Coordinates of C-alpha atoms and ligand atoms in Angstrom, one line a residue:
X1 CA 14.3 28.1 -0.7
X2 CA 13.2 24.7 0.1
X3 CA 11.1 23.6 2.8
X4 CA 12.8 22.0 5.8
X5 CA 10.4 18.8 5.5
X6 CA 9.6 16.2 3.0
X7 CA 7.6 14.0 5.7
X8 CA 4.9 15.3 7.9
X9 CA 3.0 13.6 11.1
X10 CA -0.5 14.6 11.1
X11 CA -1.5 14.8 14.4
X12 CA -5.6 14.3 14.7
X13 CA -6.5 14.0 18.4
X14 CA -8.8 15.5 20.3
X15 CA -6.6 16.4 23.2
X16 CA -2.9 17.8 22.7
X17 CA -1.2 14.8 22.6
X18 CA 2.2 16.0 23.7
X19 CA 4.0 12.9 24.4
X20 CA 2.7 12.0 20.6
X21 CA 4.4 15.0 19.0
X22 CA 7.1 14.7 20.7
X23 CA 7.5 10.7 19.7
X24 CA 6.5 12.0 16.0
X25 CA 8.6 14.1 15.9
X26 CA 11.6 11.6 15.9
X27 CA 10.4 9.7 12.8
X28 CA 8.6 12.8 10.7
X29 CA 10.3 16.4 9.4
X30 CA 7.4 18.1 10.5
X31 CA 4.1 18.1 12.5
X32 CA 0.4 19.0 11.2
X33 CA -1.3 20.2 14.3
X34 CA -5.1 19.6 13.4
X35 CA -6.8 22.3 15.7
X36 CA -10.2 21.2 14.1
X37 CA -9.7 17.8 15.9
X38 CA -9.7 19.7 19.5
X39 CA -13.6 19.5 19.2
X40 CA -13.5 23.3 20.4
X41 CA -15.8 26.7 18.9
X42 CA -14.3 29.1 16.3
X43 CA -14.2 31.5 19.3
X44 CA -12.2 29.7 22.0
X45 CA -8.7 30.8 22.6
X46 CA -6.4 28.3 21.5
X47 CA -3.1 30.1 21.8
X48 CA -2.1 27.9 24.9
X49 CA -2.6 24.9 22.9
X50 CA -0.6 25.6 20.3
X51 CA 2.0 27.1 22.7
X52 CA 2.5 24.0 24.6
X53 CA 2.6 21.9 21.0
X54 CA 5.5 23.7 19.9
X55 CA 7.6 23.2 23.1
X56 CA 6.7 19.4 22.2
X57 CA 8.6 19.9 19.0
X58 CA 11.8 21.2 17.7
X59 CA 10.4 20.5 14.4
X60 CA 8.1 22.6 11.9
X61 CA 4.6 22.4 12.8
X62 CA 1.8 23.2 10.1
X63 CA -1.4 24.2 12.0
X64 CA -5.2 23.4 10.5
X65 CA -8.6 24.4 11.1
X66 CA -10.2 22.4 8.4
X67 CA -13.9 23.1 7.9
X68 CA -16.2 20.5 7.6
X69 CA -17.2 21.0 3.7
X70 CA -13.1 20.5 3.0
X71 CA -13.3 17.2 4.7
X72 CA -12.1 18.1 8.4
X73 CA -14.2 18.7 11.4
X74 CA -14.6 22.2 12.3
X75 CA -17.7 23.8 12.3
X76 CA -17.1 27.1 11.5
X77 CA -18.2 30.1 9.0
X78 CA -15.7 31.9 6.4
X79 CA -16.1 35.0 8.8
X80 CA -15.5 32.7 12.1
X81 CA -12.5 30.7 10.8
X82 CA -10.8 34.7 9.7
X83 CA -11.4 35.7 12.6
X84 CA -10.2 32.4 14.5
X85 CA -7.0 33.0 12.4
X86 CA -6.8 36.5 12.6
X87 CA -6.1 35.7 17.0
X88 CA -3.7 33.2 15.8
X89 CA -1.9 35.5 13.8
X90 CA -1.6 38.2 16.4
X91 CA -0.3 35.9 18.9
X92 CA 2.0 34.2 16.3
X93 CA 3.6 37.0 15.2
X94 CA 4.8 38.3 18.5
X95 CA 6.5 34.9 19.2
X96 CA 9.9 35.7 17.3
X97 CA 11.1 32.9 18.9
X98 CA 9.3 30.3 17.2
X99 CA 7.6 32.1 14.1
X100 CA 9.9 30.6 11.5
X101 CA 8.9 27.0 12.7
X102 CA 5.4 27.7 11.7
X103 CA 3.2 27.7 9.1
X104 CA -0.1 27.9 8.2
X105 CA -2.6 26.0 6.0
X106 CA -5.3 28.1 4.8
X107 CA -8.2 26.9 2.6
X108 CA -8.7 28.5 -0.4
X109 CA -11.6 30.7 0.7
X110 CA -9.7 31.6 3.2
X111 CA -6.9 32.7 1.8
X112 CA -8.5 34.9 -0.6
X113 CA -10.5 35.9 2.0
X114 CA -7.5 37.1 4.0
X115 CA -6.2 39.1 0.3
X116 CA -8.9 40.6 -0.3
X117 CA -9.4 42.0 3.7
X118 CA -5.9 43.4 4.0
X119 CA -4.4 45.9 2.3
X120 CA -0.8 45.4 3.0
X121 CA -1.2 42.1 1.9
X122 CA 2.5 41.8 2.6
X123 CA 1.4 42.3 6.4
X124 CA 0.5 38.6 5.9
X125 CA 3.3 36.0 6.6
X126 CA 2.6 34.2 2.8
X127 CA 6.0 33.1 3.4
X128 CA 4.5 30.2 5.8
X129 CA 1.2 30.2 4.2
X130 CA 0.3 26.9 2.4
X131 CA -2.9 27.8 0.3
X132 CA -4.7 24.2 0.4
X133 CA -7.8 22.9 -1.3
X134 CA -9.5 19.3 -0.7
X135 CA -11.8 18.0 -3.3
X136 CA -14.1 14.9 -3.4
X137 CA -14.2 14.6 -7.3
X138 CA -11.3 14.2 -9.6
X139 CA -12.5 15.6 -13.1
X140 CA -9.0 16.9 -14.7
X141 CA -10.8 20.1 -15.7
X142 CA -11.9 20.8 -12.2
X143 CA -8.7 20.2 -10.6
X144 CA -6.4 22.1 -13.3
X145 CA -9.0 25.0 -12.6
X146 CA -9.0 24.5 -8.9
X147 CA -4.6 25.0 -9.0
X148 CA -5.0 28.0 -11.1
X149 CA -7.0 29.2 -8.2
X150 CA -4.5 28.3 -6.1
X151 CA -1.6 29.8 -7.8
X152 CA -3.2 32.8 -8.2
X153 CA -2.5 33.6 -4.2
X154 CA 0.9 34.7 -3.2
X155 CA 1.7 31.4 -1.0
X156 CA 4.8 30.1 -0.3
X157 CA 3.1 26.2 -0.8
X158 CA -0.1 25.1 -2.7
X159 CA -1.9 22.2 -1.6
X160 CA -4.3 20.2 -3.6
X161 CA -5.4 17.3 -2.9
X162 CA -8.2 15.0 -4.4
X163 CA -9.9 11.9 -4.3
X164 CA -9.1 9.0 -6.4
X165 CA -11.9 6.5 -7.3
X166 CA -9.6 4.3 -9.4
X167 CA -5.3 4.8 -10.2
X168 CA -6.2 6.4 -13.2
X169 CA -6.9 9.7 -11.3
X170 CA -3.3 9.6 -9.6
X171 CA -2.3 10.6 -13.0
X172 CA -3.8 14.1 -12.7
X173 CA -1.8 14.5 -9.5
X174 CA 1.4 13.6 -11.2
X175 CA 1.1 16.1 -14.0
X176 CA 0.0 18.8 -11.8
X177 CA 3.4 17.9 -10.1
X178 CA 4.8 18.6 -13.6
X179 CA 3.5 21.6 -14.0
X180 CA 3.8 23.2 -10.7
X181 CA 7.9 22.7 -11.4
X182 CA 7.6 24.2 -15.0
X183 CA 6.0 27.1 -13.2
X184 CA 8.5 27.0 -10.3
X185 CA 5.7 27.1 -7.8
X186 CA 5.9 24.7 -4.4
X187 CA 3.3 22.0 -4.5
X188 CA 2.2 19.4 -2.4
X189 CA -0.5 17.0 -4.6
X190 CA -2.4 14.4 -3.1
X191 CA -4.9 11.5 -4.6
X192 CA -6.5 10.6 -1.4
X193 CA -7.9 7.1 -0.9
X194 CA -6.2 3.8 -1.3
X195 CA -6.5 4.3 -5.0
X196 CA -4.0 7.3 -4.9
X197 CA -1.5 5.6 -2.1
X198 CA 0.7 5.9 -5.0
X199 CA 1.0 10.1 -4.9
X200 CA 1.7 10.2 -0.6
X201 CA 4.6 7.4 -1.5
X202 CA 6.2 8.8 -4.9
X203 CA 5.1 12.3 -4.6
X204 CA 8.2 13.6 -3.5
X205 CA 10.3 12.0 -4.9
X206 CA 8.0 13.2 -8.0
X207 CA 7.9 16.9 -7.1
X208 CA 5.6 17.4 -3.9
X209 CA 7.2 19.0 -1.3
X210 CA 6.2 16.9 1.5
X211 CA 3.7 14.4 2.1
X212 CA 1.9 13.3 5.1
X213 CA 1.2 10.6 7.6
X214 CA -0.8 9.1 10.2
X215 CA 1.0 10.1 13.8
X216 CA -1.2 6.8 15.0
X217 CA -2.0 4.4 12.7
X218 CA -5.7 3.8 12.5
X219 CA -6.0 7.8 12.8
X220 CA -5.9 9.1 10.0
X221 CA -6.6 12.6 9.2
X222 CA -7.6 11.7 5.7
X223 CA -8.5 8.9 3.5
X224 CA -5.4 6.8 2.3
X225 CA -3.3 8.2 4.5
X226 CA -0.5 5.8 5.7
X227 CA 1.6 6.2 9.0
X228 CA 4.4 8.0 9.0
X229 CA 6.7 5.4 10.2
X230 CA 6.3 3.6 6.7
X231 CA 6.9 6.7 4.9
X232 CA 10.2 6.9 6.3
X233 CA 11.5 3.4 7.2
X234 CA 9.2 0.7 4.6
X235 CA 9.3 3.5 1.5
X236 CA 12.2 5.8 2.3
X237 CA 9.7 8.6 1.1
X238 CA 13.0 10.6 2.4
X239 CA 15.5 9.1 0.2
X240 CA 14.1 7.6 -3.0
X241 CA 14.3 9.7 -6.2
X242 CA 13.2 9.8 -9.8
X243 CA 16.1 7.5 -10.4
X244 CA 14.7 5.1 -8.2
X245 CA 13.4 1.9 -9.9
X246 CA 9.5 0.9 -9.1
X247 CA 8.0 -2.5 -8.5
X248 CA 4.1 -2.9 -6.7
X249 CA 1.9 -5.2 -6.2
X250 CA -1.4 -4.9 -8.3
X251 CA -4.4 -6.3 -6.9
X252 CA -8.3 -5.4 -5.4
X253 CA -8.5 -4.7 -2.5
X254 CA -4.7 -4.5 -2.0
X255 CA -4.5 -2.9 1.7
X256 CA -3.5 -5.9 3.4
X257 CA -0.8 -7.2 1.8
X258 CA 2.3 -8.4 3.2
X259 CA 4.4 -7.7 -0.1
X260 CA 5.6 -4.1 0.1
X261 CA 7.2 -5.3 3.9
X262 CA 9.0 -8.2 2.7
X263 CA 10.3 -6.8 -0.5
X264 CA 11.4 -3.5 0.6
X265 CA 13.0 -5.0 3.6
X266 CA 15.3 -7.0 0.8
X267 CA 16.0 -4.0 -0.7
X268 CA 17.2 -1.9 2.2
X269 CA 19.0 -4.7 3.7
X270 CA 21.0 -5.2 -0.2
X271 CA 21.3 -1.2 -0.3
X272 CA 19.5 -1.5 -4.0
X273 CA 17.8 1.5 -5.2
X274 CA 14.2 0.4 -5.2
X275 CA 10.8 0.7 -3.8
X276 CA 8.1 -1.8 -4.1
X277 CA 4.4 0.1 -4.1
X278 CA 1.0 -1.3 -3.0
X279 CA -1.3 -0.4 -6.3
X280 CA -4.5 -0.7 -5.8
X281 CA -6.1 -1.6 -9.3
X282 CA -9.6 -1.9 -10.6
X283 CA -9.6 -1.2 -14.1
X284 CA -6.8 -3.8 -15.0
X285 CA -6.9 -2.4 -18.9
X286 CA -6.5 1.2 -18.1
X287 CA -3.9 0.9 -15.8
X288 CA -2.0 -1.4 -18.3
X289 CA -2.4 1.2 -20.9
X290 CA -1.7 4.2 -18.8
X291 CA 1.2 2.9 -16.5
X292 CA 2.6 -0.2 -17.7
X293 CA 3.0 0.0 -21.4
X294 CA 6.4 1.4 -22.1
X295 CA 4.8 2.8 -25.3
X296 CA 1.6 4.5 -24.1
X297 CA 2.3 4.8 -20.0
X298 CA 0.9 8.2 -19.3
X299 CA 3.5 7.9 -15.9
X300 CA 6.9 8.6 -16.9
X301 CA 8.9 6.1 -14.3
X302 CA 11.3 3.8 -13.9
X303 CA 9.2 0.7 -13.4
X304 CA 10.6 -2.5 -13.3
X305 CA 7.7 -4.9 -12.9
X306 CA 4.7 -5.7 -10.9
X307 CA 3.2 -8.6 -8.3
X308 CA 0.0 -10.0 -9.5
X309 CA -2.7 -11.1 -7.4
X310 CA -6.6 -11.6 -7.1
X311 CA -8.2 -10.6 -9.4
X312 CA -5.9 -10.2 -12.1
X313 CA -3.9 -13.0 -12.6
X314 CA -5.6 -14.3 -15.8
X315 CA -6.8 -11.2 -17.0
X316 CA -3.3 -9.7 -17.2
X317 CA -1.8 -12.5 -19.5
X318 CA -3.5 -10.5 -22.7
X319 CA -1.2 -7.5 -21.5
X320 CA 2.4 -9.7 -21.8
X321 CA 3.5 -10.7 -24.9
X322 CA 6.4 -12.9 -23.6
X323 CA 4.5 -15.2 -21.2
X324 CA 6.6 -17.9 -19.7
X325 CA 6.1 -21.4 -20.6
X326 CA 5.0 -22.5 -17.4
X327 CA 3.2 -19.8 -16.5
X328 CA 1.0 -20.2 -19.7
X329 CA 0.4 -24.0 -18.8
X330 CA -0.7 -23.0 -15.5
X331 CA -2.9 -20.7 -17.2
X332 CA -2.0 -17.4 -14.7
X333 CA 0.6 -14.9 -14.3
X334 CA 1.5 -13.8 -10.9
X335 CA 4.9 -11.4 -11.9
X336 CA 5.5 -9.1 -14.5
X337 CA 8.9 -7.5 -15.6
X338 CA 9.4 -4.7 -17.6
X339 CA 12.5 -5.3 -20.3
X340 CA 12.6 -2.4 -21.9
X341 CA 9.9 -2.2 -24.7
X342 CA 8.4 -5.4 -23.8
X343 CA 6.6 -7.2 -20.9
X344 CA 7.5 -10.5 -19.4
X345 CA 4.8 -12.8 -17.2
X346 CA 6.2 -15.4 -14.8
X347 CA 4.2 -17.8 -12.8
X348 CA 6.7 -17.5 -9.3
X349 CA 3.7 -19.2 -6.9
X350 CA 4.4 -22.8 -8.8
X351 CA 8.6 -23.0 -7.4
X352 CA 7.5 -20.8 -4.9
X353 CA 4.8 -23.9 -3.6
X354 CA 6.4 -26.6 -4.1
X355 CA 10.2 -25.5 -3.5
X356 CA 9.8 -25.5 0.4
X357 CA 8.3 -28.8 -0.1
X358 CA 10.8 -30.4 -2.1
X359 CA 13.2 -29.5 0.5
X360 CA 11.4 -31.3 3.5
X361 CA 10.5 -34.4 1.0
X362 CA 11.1 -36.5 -1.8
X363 CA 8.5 -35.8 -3.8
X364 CA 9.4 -38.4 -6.7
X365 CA 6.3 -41.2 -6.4
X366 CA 4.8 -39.1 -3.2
X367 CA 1.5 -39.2 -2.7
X368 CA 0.5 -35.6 -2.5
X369 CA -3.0 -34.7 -1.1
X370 CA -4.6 -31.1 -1.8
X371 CA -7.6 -29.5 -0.7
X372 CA -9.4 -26.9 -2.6
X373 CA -9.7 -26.5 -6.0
X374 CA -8.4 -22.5 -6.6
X375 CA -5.9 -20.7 -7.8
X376 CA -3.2 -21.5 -5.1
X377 CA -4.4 -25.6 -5.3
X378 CA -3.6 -25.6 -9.0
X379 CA 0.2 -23.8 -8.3
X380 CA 0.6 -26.4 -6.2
X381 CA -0.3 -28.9 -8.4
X382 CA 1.6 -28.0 -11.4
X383 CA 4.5 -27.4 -9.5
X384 CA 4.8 -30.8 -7.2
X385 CA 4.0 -32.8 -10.6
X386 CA 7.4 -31.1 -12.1
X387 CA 8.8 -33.1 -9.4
X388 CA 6.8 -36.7 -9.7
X389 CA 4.6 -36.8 -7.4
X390 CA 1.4 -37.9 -7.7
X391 CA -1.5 -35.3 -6.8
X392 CA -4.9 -36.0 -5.6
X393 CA -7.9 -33.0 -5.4
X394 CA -10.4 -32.6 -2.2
X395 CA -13.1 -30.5 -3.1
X396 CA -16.9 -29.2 -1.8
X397 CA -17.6 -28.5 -5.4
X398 CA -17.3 -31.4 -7.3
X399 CA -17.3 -29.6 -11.1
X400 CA -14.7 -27.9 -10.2
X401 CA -13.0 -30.3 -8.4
X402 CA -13.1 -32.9 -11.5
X403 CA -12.5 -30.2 -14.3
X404 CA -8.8 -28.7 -12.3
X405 CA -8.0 -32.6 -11.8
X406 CA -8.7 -33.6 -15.5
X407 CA -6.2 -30.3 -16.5
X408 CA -3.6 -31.0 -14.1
X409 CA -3.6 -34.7 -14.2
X410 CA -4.4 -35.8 -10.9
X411 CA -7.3 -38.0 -9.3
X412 CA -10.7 -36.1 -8.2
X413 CA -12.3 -36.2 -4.9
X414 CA -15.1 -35.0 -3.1
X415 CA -14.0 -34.0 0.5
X416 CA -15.8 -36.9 2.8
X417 CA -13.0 -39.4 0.7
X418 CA -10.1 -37.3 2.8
X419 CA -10.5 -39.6 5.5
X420 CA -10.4 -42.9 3.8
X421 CA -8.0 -42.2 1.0
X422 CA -4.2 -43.1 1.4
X423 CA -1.3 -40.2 1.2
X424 CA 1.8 -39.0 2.5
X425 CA 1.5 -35.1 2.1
X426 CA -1.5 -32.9 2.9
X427 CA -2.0 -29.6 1.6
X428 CA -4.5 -27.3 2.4
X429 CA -5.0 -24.9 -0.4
X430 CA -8.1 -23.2 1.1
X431 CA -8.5 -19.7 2.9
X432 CA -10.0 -22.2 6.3
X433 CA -7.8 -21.0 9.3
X434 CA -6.7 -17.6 7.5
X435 CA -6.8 -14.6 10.0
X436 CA -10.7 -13.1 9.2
X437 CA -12.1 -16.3 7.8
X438 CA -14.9 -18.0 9.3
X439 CA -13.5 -20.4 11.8
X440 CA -14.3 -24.0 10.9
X441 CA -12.6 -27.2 10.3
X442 CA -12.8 -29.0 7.0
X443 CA -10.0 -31.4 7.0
X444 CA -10.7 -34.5 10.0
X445 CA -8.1 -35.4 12.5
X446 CA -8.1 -38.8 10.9
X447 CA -6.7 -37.5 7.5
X448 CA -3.9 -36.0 10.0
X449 CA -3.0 -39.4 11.6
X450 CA 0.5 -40.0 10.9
X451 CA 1.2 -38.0 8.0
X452 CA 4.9 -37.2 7.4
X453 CA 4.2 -34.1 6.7
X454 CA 1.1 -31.2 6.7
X455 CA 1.7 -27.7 4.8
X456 CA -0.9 -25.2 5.2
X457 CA -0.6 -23.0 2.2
X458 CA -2.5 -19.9 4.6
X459 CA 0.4 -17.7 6.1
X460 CA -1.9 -15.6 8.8
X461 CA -1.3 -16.6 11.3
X462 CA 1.4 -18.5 10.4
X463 CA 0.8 -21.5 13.1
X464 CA -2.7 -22.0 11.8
X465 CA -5.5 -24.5 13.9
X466 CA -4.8 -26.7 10.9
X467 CA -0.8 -26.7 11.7
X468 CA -1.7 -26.4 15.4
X469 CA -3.7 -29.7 15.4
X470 CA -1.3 -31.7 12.9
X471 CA 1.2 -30.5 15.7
X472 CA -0.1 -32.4 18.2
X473 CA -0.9 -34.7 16.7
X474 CA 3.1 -35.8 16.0
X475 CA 3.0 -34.7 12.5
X476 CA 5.8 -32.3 11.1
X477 CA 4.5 -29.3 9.5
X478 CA 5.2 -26.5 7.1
X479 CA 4.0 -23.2 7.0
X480 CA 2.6 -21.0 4.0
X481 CA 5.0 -18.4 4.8
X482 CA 7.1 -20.5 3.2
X483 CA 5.7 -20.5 0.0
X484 CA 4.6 -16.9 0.3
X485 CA 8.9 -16.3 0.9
X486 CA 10.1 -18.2 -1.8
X487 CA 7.5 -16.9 -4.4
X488 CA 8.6 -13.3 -3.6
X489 CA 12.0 -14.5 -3.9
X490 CA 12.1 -15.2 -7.1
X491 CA 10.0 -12.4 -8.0
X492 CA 13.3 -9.9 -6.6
X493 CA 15.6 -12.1 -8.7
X494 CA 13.9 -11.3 -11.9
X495 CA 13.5 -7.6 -11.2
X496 CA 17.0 -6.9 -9.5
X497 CA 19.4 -10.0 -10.8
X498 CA 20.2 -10.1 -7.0
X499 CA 20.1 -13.1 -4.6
X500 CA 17.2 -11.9 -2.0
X501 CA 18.6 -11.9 1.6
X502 CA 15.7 -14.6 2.5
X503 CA 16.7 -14.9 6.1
X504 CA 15.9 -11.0 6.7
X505 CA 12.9 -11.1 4.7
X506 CA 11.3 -14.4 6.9
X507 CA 12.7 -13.0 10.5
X508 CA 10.7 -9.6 8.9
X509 CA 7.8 -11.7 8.0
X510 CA 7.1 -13.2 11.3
X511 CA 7.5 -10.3 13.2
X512 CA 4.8 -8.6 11.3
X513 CA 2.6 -11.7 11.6
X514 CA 2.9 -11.8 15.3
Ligands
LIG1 P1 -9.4 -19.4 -4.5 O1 -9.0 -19.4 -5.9 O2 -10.6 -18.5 -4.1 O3 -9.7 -20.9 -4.1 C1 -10.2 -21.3 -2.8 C2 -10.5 -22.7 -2.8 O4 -10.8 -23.0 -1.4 C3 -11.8 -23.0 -3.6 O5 -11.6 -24.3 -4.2 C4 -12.9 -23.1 -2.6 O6 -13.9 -23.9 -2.9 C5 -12.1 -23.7 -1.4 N1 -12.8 -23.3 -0.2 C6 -13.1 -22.1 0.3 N2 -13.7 -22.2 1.5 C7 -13.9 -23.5 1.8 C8 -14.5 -24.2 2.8 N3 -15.0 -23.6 3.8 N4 -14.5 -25.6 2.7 C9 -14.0 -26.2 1.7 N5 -13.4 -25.6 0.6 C10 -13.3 -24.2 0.7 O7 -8.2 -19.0 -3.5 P2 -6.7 -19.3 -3.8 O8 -6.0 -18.2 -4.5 O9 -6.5 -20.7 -4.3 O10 -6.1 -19.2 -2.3 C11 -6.5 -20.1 -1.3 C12 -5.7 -19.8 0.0 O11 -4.4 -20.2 -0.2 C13 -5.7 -18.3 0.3 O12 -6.8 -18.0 1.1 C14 -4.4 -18.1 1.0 O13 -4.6 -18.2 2.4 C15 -3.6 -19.2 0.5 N6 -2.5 -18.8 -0.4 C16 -1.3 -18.7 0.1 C17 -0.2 -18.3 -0.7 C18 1.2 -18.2 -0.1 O14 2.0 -17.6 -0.7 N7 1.4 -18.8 1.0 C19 -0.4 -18.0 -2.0 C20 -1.7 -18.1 -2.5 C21 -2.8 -18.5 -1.7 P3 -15.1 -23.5 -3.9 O15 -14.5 -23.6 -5.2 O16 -16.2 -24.5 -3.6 O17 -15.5 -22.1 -3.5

């Protein structure tokens, strides 16, 4: 029979949060009581606890006492935590009334311990025993070895989960999956870490029975774990399938990004059948080779195509065969889509830049101003040039200043000529006012003086100081959540043929950034 959950709250306090299950509880199928967070001896009664969670919660509740050496924080011997359980049990079992809401996640050790001390086993509720094992090292042997283990135990649900140190090792979660359903046992497989995000989004929809979430975000009971609200409203952990077509964004580090919320908010609000995936990538050639290639992907999905950002957005045009025409004068690749054998690279950041631009000025003979001499400075270039302007670089390093000017075809500056030099648009195409970033000023009110128009190409916050300043200063502005918009838009026309609902994506957008 299956279980009555695919999404579970992981409750990690260390007090019974009551109000928190019971607010949980709305958003997740099922609620992880984490006894080992209480902070409290092997030998104390907890029974009163646990009674007073349950009448939080109409829900299933899963209760752990994770030891320290599986990664939680009880510190307790095998013959303390049997004997913990053992009180559990007795009290348990005479609560008909809410027995079938609970179940119970054993350790390993545990577990065998538990078969080995009672003959009747079938005295034992296996039925709501989930037979778990956490593991820091991801070596395939290990792991397959480790789920033999597993499955030896008469569990209702076997629970591995390891640590991924790179994507790759997602990969050995995914065929455990596979083999769990050839052997028509119940599995829930984790990669823990940001590296295995992946598993906790896809897994069910994959074959895990449930997956779990932060009930507070910022607590998380282990690494990689996301909240639970995303599970079920930004992933639809809930509703997607195998069917269901995969874009992400590939990148290092990737946590921050603002993609997954704008994209899958265009999804939901067209009712299209996908879900876009933060994918936290290292090793940019394996993961081509294991995930992307359609002829030697290890991951049987539907994937559709991929976001590109730092640090791969060079390195990944060797991977494309089809590489658009602009995108390989720009000399970087910012969006992949799959077509069935092959791979196509588009460069969305150029329109995306300039588009929101265009709109507020006629760029034909402007005189276009950028600072900074990157990634997001040469978009910019390239795609205000499509329109004729006329593109001046401000730079701190002069070589590389003079080398992107030379390639794009604009005039070189060092940054003290911003002040003196004559233009109409000014760009700021460095990470200076970005949420994090040192705070400092590198462009001088005076280049501000009576510009028709600023655009800060850093979108947190969205009013920068620089936008802030211009502002005040009478100047109309433009924010880089434009350009961060419009590029993603044009990223969800080529993977869906649809016309992105742009409106619900920005009001989703600002809401996130305030
Ligand atoms: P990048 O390739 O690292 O380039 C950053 C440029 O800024 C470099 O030329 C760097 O100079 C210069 N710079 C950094 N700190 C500076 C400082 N304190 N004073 C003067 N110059 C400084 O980064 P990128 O990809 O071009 O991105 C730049 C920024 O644009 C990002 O931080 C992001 O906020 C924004 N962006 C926005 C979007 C969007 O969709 N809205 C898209 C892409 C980027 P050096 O060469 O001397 O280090």
């Amino acid at each position: 029979m299956a279980l009555p959950m695919k999404i579970v709250a992981s409750v990690m306090e260390s007090r019974p949060a009551l109000a928190l299950i019971e607010q949980v509880s709305a958003v997740a199928d099922g609620v992880e009581l984490r006894l080992d967070a209480l902070g409290i001896s092997p030998a104390e009664d907890l029974t009163s606890v646990i009674a007073s969670a349950i009448g939080a919660t109409s829900k299933p509740i899963i209760l752990t006492y994770r030891p320290r050496e599986e990664g939680g924080q009880a510190e307790a011997s095998l013959s303390e935590r049997l004997s913990f359980w053992s009180r559990v049990l007795a009290w348990t079992e005479r609560r008909a009334d809410v027995r079938a809401r609970l179940f119970y996640d054993w350790e390993v050790d545990l577990a065998e311990a538990f078969l080995q001390l009672a003959p009747p086993v079938r005295a034992l509720p296996w039925e709501r025993v989930i037979a778990s094992h956490h593991r820091d090292e991801a070596r395939p042997e290990a792991v397959e070895a480790m789920y033999a283990r597993l499955s030896a135990l008469p569990a209702r649900v076997l629970k591995l989960a390891i640590f991924a140190r790179d994507i790759g090792d997602s990969l050995i979660i995914f065929r455990l999956l596979e083999r769990a359903r050839r052997e028509g046992r119940t599995l829930v497989g984790i990669a823990m870490g940001m590296a295995g995000l992946i598993t906790r989004i896809l897994g069910v929809a994959y074959g895990s029975a449930f997956t779990y979430g932060a009930a507070v975000a910022g607590r998380e009971a282990a690494p990689g774990q996301i909240p639970v609200a995303d599970l079920r409203t930004l992933y639809r952990v809930a509703e997607i399938g195998r069917q269901t077509m995969v874009v992400g964004v590939i990148g290092h580090p990737i946590g921050h990004s603002l993609s997954p919320l704008i994209h899958n908010t265009g999804f939901q609000a067209l009712g299209l059948d996908f879900v876009y995936v933060p994918l936290e990538v290292a090793a940019l050639d394996r993961f081509m080779r294991d995930f992307v290639r359609p002829e030697t992907r290890q991951l049987s999905w539907p994937l559709r195509g991929l976001s590109v950002t730092i640090p791969h957005k060079v390195a990944v045009m060797e991977f494309v065969e089809d590489v658009d025409p602009l995108a390989r004068r720009v000399g970087a690749v910012n969006t992949l889509v799959v077509e069935g054998e092959r791979l196509r690279g588009y460069n969305t950041d150029v329109a995306g830049g300039a588009e929101p631009l265009r709109e507020r000025i006629a760029l034909k003979g402007a005189r276009v101003a950028i600072v900074g001499a990157g990634g997001a400075a040469r978009a910019l270039a390239y795609g205000v040039r499509e329109y004729g302007a006329r593109v001046s670089l401000f730079g701190r390093r002069w070589e590389r200043v003079r080398e992107l000017a030379e390639e794009v075809g604009a005039d070189a500056h060092v940054l003290d000529e911003l002040a003196t030099c004559a233009f109409d648009v000014l760009i700021n195409a460095t990470p200076v006012g970005m949420a994090g970033y040192p705070e400092q000023e590198v462009i001088p009110e005076s280049a501000l003086r009576h510009r028709p128009l600023v655009y800060d190409l850093v979108y947190n916050p969205a009013e920068t100081p620089l936008l802030r300043r211009a502002r005040r200063m009478g100047c109309p502005v433009l924010s880089g959540v434009e350009m961060f918009l419009r590029q993603a838009a044009e990223q969800f026309r080529l993977w869906t043929g649809a016309e992105p609902p742009l409106d619900v994506m920005r009001a989703r957008m600002y809401t996130a950034l305030r």
